[in-house]
Coordinates of C-alpha atoms and ligand atoms in Angstrom, one line a residue:
X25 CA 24.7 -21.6 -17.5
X26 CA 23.8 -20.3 -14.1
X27 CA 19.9 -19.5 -13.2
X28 CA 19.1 -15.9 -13.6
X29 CA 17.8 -14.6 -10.4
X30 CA 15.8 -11.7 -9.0
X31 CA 17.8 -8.7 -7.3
X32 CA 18.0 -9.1 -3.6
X33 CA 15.6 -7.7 -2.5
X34 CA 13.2 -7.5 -5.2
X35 CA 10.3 -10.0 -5.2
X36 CA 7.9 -11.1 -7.6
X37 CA 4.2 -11.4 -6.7
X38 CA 2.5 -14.6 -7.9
X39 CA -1.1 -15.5 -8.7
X40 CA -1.4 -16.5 -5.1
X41 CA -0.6 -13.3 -3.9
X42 CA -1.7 -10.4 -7.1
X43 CA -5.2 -12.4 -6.0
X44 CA -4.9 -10.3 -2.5
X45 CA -3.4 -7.4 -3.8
X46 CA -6.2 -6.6 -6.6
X47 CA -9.0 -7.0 -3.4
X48 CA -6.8 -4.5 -1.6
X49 CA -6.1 -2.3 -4.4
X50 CA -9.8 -2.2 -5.6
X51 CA -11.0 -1.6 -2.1
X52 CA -8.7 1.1 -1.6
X53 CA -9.8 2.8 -4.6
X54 CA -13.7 2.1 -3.6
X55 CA -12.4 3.9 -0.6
X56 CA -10.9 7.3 -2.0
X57 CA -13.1 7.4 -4.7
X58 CA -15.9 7.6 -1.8
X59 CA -13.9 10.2 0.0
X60 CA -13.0 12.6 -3.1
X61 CA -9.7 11.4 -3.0
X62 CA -8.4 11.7 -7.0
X63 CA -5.3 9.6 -8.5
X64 CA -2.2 10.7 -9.3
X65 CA 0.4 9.1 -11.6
X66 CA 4.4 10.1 -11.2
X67 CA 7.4 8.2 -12.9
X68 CA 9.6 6.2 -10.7
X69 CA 12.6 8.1 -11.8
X70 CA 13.4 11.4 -10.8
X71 CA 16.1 14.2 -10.9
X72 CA 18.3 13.2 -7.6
X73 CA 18.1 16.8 -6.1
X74 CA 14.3 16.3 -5.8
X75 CA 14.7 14.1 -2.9
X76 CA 18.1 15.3 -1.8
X77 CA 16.2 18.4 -1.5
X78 CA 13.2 17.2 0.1
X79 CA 13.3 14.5 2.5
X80 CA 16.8 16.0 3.8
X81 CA 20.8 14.9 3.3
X82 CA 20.8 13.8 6.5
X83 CA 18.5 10.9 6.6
X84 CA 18.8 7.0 5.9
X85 CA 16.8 7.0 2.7
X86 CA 18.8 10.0 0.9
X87 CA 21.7 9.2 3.1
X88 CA 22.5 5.7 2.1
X89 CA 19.3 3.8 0.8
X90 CA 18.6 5.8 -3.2
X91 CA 18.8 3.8 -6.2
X92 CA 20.8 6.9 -7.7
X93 CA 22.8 6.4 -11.0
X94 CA 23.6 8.7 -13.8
X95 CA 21.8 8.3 -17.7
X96 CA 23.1 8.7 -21.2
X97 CA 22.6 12.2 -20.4
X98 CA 24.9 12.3 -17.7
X99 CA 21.8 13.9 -15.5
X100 CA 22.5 12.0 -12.1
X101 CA 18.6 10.2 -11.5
X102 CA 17.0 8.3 -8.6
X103 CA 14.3 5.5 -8.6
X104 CA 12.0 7.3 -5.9
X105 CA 12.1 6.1 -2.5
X106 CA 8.6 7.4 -1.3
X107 CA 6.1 9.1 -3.4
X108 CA 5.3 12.4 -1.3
X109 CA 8.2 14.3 -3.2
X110 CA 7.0 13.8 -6.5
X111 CA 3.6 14.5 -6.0
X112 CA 4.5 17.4 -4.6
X113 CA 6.4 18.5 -7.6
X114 CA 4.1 17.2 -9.9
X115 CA 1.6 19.6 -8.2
X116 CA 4.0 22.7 -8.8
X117 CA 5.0 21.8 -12.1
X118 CA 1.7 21.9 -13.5
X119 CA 0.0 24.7 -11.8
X120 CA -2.6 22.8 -9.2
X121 CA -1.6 25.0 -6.6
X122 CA -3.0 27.8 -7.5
X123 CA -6.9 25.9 -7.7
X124 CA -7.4 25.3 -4.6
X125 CA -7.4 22.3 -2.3
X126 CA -5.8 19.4 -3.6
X127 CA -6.6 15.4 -2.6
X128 CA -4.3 12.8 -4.2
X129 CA -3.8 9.2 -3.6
X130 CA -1.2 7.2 -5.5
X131 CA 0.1 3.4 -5.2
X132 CA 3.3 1.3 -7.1
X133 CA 7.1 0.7 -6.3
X134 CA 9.6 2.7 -4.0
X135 CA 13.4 1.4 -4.0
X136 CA 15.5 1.5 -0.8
X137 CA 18.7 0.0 -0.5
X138 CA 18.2 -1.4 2.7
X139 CA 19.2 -5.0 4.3
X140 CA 16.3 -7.4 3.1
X141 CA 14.1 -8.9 6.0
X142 CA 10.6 -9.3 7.0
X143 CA 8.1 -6.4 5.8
X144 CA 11.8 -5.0 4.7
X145 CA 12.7 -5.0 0.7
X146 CA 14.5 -3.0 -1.5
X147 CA 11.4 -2.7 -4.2
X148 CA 8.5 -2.7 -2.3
X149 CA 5.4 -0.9 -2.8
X150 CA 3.2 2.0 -1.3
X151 CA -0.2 3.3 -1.1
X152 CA -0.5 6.8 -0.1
X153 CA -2.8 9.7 0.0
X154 CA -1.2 13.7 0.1
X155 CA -3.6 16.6 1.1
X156 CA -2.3 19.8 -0.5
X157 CA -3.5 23.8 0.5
X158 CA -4.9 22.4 4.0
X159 CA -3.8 23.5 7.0
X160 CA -6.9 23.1 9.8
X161 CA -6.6 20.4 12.3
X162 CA -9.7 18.7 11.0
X163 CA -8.0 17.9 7.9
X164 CA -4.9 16.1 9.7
X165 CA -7.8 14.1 11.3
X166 CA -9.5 13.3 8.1
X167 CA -6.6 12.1 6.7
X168 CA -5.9 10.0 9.6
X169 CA -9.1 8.7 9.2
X170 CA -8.5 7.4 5.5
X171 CA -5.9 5.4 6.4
X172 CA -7.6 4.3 9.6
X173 CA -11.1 3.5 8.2
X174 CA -9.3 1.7 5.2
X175 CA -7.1 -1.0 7.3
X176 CA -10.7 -1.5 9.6
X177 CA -12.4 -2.3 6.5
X178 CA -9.8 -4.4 5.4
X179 CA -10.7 -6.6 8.0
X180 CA -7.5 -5.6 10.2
X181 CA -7.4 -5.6 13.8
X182 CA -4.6 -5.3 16.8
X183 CA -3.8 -2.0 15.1
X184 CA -2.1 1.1 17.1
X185 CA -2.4 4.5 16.0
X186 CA 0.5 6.4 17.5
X187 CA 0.4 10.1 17.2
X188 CA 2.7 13.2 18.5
X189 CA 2.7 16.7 17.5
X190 CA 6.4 17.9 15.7
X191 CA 5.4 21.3 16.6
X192 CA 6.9 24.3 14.3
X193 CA 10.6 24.9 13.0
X194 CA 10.7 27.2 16.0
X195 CA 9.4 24.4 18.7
X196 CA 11.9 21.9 17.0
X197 CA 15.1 24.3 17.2
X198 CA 14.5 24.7 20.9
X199 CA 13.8 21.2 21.5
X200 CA 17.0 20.2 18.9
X201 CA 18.9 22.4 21.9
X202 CA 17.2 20.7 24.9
X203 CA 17.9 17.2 23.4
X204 CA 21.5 17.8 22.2
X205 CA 22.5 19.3 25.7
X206 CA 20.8 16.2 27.5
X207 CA 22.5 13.2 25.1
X208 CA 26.1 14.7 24.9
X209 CA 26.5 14.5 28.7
X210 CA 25.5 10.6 27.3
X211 CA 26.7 10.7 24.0
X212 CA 29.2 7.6 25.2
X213 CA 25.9 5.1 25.9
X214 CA 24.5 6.2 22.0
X215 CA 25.0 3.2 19.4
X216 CA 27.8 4.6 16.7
X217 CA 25.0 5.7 14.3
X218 CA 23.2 8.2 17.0
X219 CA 26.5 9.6 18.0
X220 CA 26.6 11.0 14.3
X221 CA 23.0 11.7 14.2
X222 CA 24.1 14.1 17.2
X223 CA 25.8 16.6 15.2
X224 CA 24.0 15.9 11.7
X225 CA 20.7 16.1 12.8
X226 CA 19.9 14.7 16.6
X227 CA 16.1 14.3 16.5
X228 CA 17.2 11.7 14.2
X229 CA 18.4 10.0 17.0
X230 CA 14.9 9.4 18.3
X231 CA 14.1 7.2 15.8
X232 CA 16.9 5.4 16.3
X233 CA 16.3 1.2 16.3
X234 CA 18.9 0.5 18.5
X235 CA 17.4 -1.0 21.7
X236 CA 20.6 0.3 24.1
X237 CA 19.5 4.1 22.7
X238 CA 15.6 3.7 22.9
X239 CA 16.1 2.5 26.4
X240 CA 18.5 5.5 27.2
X241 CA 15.6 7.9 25.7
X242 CA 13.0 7.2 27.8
X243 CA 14.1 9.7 29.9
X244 CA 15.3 12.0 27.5
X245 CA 13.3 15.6 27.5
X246 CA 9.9 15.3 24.7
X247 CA 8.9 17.7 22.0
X248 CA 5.7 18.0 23.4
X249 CA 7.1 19.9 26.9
X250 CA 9.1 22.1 24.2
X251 CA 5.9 23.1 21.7
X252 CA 4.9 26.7 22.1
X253 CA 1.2 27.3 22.7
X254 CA 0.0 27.5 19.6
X255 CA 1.2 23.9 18.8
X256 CA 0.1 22.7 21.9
X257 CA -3.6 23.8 21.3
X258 CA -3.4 22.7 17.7
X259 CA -2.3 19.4 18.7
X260 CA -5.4 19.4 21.2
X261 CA -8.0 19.7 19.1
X262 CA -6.3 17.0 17.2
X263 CA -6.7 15.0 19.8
X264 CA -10.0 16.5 20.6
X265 CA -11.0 15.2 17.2
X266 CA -9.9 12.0 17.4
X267 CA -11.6 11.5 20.2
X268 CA -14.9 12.8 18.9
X269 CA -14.6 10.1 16.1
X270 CA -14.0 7.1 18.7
X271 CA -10.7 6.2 17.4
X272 CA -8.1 5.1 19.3
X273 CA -4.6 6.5 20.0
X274 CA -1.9 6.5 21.9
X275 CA 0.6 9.6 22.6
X276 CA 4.3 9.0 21.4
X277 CA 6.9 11.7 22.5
X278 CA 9.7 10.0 20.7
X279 CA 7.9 9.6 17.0
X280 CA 9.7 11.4 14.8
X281 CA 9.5 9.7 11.1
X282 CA 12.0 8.6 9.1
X283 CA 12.0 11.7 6.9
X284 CA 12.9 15.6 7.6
X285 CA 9.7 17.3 6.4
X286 CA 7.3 17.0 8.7
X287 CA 6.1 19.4 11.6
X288 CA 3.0 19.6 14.0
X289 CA 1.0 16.1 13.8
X290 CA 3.1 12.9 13.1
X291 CA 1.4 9.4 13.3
X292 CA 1.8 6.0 12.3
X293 CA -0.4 2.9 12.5
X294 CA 1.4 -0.1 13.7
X295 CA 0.4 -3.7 14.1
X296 CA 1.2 -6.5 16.7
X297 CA 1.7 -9.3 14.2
X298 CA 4.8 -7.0 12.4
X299 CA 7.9 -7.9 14.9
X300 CA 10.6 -5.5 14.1
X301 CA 8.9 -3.9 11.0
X302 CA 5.7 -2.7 12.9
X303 CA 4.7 -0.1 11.3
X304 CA 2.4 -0.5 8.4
X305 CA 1.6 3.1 8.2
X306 CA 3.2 6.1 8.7
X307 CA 2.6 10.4 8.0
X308 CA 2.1 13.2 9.1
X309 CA 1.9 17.3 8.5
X310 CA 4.7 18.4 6.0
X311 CA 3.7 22.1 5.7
X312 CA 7.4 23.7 4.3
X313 CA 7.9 20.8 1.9
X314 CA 6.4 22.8 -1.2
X315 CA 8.4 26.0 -0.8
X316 CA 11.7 23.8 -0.1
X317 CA 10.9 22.1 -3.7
X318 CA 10.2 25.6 -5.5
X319 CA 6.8 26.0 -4.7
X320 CA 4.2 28.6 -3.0
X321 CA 3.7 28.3 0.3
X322 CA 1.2 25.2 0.8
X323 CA 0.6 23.2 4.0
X324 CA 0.1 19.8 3.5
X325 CA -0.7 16.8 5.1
X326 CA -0.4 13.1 4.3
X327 CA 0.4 9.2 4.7
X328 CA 2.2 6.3 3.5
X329 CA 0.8 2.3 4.0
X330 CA 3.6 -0.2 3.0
X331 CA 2.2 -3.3 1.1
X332 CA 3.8 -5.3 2.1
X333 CA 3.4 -5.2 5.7
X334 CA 0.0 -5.1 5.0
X335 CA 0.0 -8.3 3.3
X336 CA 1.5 -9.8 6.5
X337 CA -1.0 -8.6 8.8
X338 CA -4.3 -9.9 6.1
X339 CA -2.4 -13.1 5.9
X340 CA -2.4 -13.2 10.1
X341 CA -5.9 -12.4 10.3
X342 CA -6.9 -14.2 7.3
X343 CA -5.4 -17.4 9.4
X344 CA -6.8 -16.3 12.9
X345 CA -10.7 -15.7 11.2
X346 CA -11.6 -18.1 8.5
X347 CA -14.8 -16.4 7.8
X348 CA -13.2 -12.7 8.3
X349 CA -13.2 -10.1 5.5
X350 CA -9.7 -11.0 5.6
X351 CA -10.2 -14.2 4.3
X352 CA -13.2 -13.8 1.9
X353 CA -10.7 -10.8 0.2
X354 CA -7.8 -13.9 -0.8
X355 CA -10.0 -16.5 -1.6
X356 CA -10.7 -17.8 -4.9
X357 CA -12.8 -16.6 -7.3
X358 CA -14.3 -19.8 -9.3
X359 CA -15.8 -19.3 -12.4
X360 CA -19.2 -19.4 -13.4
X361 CA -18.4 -22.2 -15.8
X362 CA -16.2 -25.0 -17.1
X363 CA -15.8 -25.8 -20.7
X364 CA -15.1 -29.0 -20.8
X365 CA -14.1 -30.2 -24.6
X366 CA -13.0 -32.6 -26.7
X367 CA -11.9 -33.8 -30.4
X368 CA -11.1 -31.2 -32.7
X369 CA -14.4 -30.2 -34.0
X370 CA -15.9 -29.6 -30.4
X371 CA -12.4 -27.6 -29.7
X372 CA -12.7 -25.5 -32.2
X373 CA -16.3 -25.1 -31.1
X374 CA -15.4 -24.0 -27.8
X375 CA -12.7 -21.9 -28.4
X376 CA -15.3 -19.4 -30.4
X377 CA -18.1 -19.9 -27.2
X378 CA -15.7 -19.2 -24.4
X379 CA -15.4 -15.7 -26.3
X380 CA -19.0 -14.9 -27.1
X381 CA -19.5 -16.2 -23.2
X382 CA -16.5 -14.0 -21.5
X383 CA -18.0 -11.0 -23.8
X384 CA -21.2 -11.5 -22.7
X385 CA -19.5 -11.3 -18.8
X386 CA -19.6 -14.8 -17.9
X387 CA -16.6 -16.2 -16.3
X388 CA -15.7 -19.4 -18.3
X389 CA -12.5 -22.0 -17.8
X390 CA -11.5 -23.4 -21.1
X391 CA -10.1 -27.0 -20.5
X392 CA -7.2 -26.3 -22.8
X393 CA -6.2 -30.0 -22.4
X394 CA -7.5 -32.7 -25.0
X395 CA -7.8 -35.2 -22.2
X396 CA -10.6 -37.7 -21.3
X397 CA -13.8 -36.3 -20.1
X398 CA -13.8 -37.7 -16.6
X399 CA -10.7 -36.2 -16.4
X400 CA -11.3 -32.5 -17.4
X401 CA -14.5 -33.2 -15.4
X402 CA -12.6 -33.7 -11.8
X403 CA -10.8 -30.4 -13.1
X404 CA -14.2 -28.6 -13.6
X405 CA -15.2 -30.3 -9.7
X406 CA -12.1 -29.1 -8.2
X407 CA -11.7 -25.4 -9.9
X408 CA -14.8 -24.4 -8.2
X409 CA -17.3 -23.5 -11.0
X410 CA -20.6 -23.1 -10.8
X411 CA -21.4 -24.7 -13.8
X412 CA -19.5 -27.1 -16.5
X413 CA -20.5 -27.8 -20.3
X414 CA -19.5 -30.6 -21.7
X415 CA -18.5 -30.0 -25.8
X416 CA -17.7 -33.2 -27.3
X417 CA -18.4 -34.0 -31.7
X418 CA -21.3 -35.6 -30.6
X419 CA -23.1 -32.1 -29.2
X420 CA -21.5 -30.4 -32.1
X421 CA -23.3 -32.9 -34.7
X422 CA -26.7 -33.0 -32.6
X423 CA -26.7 -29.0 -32.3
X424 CA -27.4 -29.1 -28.3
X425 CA -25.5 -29.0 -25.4
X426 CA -25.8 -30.2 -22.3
X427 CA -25.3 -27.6 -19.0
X428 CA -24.5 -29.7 -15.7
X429 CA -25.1 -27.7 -12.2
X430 CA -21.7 -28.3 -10.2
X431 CA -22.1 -26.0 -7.2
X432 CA -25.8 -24.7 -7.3
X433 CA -28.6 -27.0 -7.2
X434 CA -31.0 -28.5 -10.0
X435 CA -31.5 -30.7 -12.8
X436 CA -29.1 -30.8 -16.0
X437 CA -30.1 -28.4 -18.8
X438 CA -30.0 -28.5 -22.4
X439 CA -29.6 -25.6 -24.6
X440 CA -29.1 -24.9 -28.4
X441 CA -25.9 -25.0 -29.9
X442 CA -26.1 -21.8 -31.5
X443 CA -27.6 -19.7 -28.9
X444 CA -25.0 -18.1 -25.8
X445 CA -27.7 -16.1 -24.7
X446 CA -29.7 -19.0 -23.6
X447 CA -26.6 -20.5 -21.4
X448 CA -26.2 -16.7 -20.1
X449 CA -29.7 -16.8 -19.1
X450 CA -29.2 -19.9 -17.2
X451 CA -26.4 -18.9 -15.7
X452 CA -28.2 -15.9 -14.4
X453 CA -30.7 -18.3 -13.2
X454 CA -33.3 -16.3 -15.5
X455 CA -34.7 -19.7 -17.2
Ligands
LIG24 P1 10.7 2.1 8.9 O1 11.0 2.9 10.1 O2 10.0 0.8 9.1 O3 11.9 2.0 8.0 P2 10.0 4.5 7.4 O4 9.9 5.5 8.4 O5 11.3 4.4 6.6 O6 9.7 3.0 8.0 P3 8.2 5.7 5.5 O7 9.2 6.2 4.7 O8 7.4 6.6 6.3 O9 8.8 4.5 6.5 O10 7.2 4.7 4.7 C1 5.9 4.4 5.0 C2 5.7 2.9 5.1 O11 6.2 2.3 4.0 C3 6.3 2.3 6.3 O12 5.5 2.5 7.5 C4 6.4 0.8 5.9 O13 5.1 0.2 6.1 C5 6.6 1.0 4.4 N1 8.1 0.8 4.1 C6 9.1 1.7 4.3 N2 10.3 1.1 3.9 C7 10.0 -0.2 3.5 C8 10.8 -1.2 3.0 N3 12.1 -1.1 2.8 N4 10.2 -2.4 2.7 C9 8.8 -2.6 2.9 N5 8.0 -1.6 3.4 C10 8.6 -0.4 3.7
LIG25 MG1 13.1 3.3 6.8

């Protein structure tokens, strides 16, 4: 029979890497808790039209990337690519529109059906924040901030926040115009997919990866000479805030997105470790996304982090700063003790005190295998622990035990058999 496989594509994370994900997870949700930042749950699978609907026909991820298929009940559904959509119609669906404000993070699995590569799967997961009922420049910038002020405490540097202002429907339709008129006189030096994007939807075409086209568009006329005033002076005091904040940025005419809802600000956050996939971060201002899904009129504002990419960029610093956050956030966690044990009596025996000791909130390793002391005693150097016990008939019979420092320093103790509390209090170096 022939090995089952994973999906291309689709990864699975192992002990050596859900080690760096939990310290990034947990820090993230230090980070919104902090910043009144609430969670929201969605399911992965959604009615098609939700993101036909939202992120637009005409881009790559509704395009040509959905995981779309159709269930028992003939409905056709679609393993979400991105997470803004749903919360969005979460929100409308059950009424939070109408209370005001809204702040939501969420994290887990998106699906694109794109060609596998670095910081590039088809499962690969997201960590994202949406701002709902805002519309003041301040809260684009606290947004930004949130994603900002979490990579920084995450211990990653080399990053680039890239921002440009999308402007309003009305600033994009006269732009769409400008740029149209300027590439067809060009339209023969656009790679085959841009030519397309010209009459489908031609900002598109700024975001194009082709190196032939992004060379051709430096000289191509910017969004930001099209915005109106109003945009202009909103994407100012954007700017202005920014500034005020002491964090970096650098202006991008050509950043578009990958997806059709946004207008005014647009960002992303990309590193110089990435290669191709730079960008470890992207959003921006989606204010007509919740009418276009069936709700009120709600500006909004938010961002997406891939994982993934993230991942990359820890493991690069992690390896260029040994004693960098970085670092500290994958290493090892030992435990606070060892059981070592041995013949069947003592086994038994430490089966029952690794329980009372992991309830009382003591990290314990049970040696689960049989073998000689020395040996499980190497195990209980190499693991880490701070402490081992050794559990053999003997100490069962003579009703003590004996508690050997492995990592901290002093004399071996002994404590009653019967009594967890008194190796807890060791432990906690209260006796
Ligand atoms: P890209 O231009 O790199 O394809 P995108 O514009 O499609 O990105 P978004 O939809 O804005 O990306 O998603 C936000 C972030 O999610 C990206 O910046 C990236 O870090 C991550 N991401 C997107 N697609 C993938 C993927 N297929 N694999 C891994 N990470 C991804
Ligand atoms: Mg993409």
């Amino acid at each position: 029979m022939s090995h089952l496989q994973s999906l291309r594509g689709m990864v699975d994370l192992l002990p050596d890497q859900t080690r760096l994900w939990q310290a990034v997870e947990a820090e993230a949700r230090a980070h919104f808790l902090r910043s009144g930042v609430e969670e929201i749950r969605t399911p992965l699978l959604e009615v098609t039209d939700l993101f036909a609907r939202g992120i637009g026909e005409a881009t790559d991820v509704v395009g040509k990337e959905m995981y779309s298929f159709l269930d028992r009940g003939n409905r056709s559904c679609t393993l979400r690519p991105e997470g803004t959509a749903s919360v969005v119609r979460a929100a409308v669906q059950h009424g939070l529109l109408g209370q005001g404000a809204q702040r939501f993070w969420y994290s887990g699995p998106m699906f694109r059906y794109e060609r596998p590569q670095a910081g590039r799967q088809r499962q690969f997961h997201q960590i994202g924040v949406e701002f709902l009922g805002v519309s003041t420049p301040r809260s684009d910038v606290e947004v930004i901030t949130l994603a900002w002020d979490l990579l920084c405490a995450l211990g990653v540097s080399g990053l680039q926040l890239q921002i440009n202002s999308l402007g309003t429907l009305e600033d994009r339709l006269r732009y769409r115009q400008q740029l149209v008129d300027w590439l067809e006189v060009r339209k023969s030096q656009l790679d085959a997919d841009s030519q397309q994007r010209l009459t489908t939807n031609p900002l598109r075409v700024l975001d194009s990866k082709n190196s032939t086209t992004q060379a051709l568009l430096a000289d191509a006329p910017t969004l930001l000479d099209a915005l109106g005033e109003e945009s202009s002076l909103r994407f100012q005091s954007v700017q202005g805030l920014l500034n005020q904040l002491a964090i970096p940025f650098q202006l991008n005419t050509r950043l578009v997105r990958g997806l059709d809802y946004y207008g005014h600000t647009a960002f992303e956050i990309t590193s110089d470790q990435l290669g191709a996939q730079a960008t470890v971060c992207g959003g921006g201002r989606y204010n007509g996304l919740v009418q276009q899904l069936g709700g009120p009129p709600t500006p909004a504002v938010g961002w997406a982090l891939g994982m993934e990419r993230l991942m990359l960029v820890l493991e690069a610093a992690a390896s260029a700063d040994a004693d960098g956050v970085a670092s500290s956030l994958m290493s090892v966690k030992a435990p606070d003790l060892y059981l070592v044990n041995r013949g069947e009596q003592a086994e038994a025996f430490a089966l029952g005190l690794a329980r009372q000791l992991r309830a009382a909130g003591v990290s314990v390793e049970l040696d689960g295998s049989s073998a000689a002391f020395g040996k499980q005693f190497k195990r209980a150097d190499r693991c880490g622990a701070a402490w081992a016990v050794v559990i053999g008939n003997d100490e069962v019979d003579s009703g003590q035990l004996r508690l050997k420092p492995l990592r901290v320093k002093g004399e071996d103790r002994l404590v009653e058999i019967d009594a967890p509390s008194q190796i807890v209090d060791v432990l906690r170096n209260r006796i």
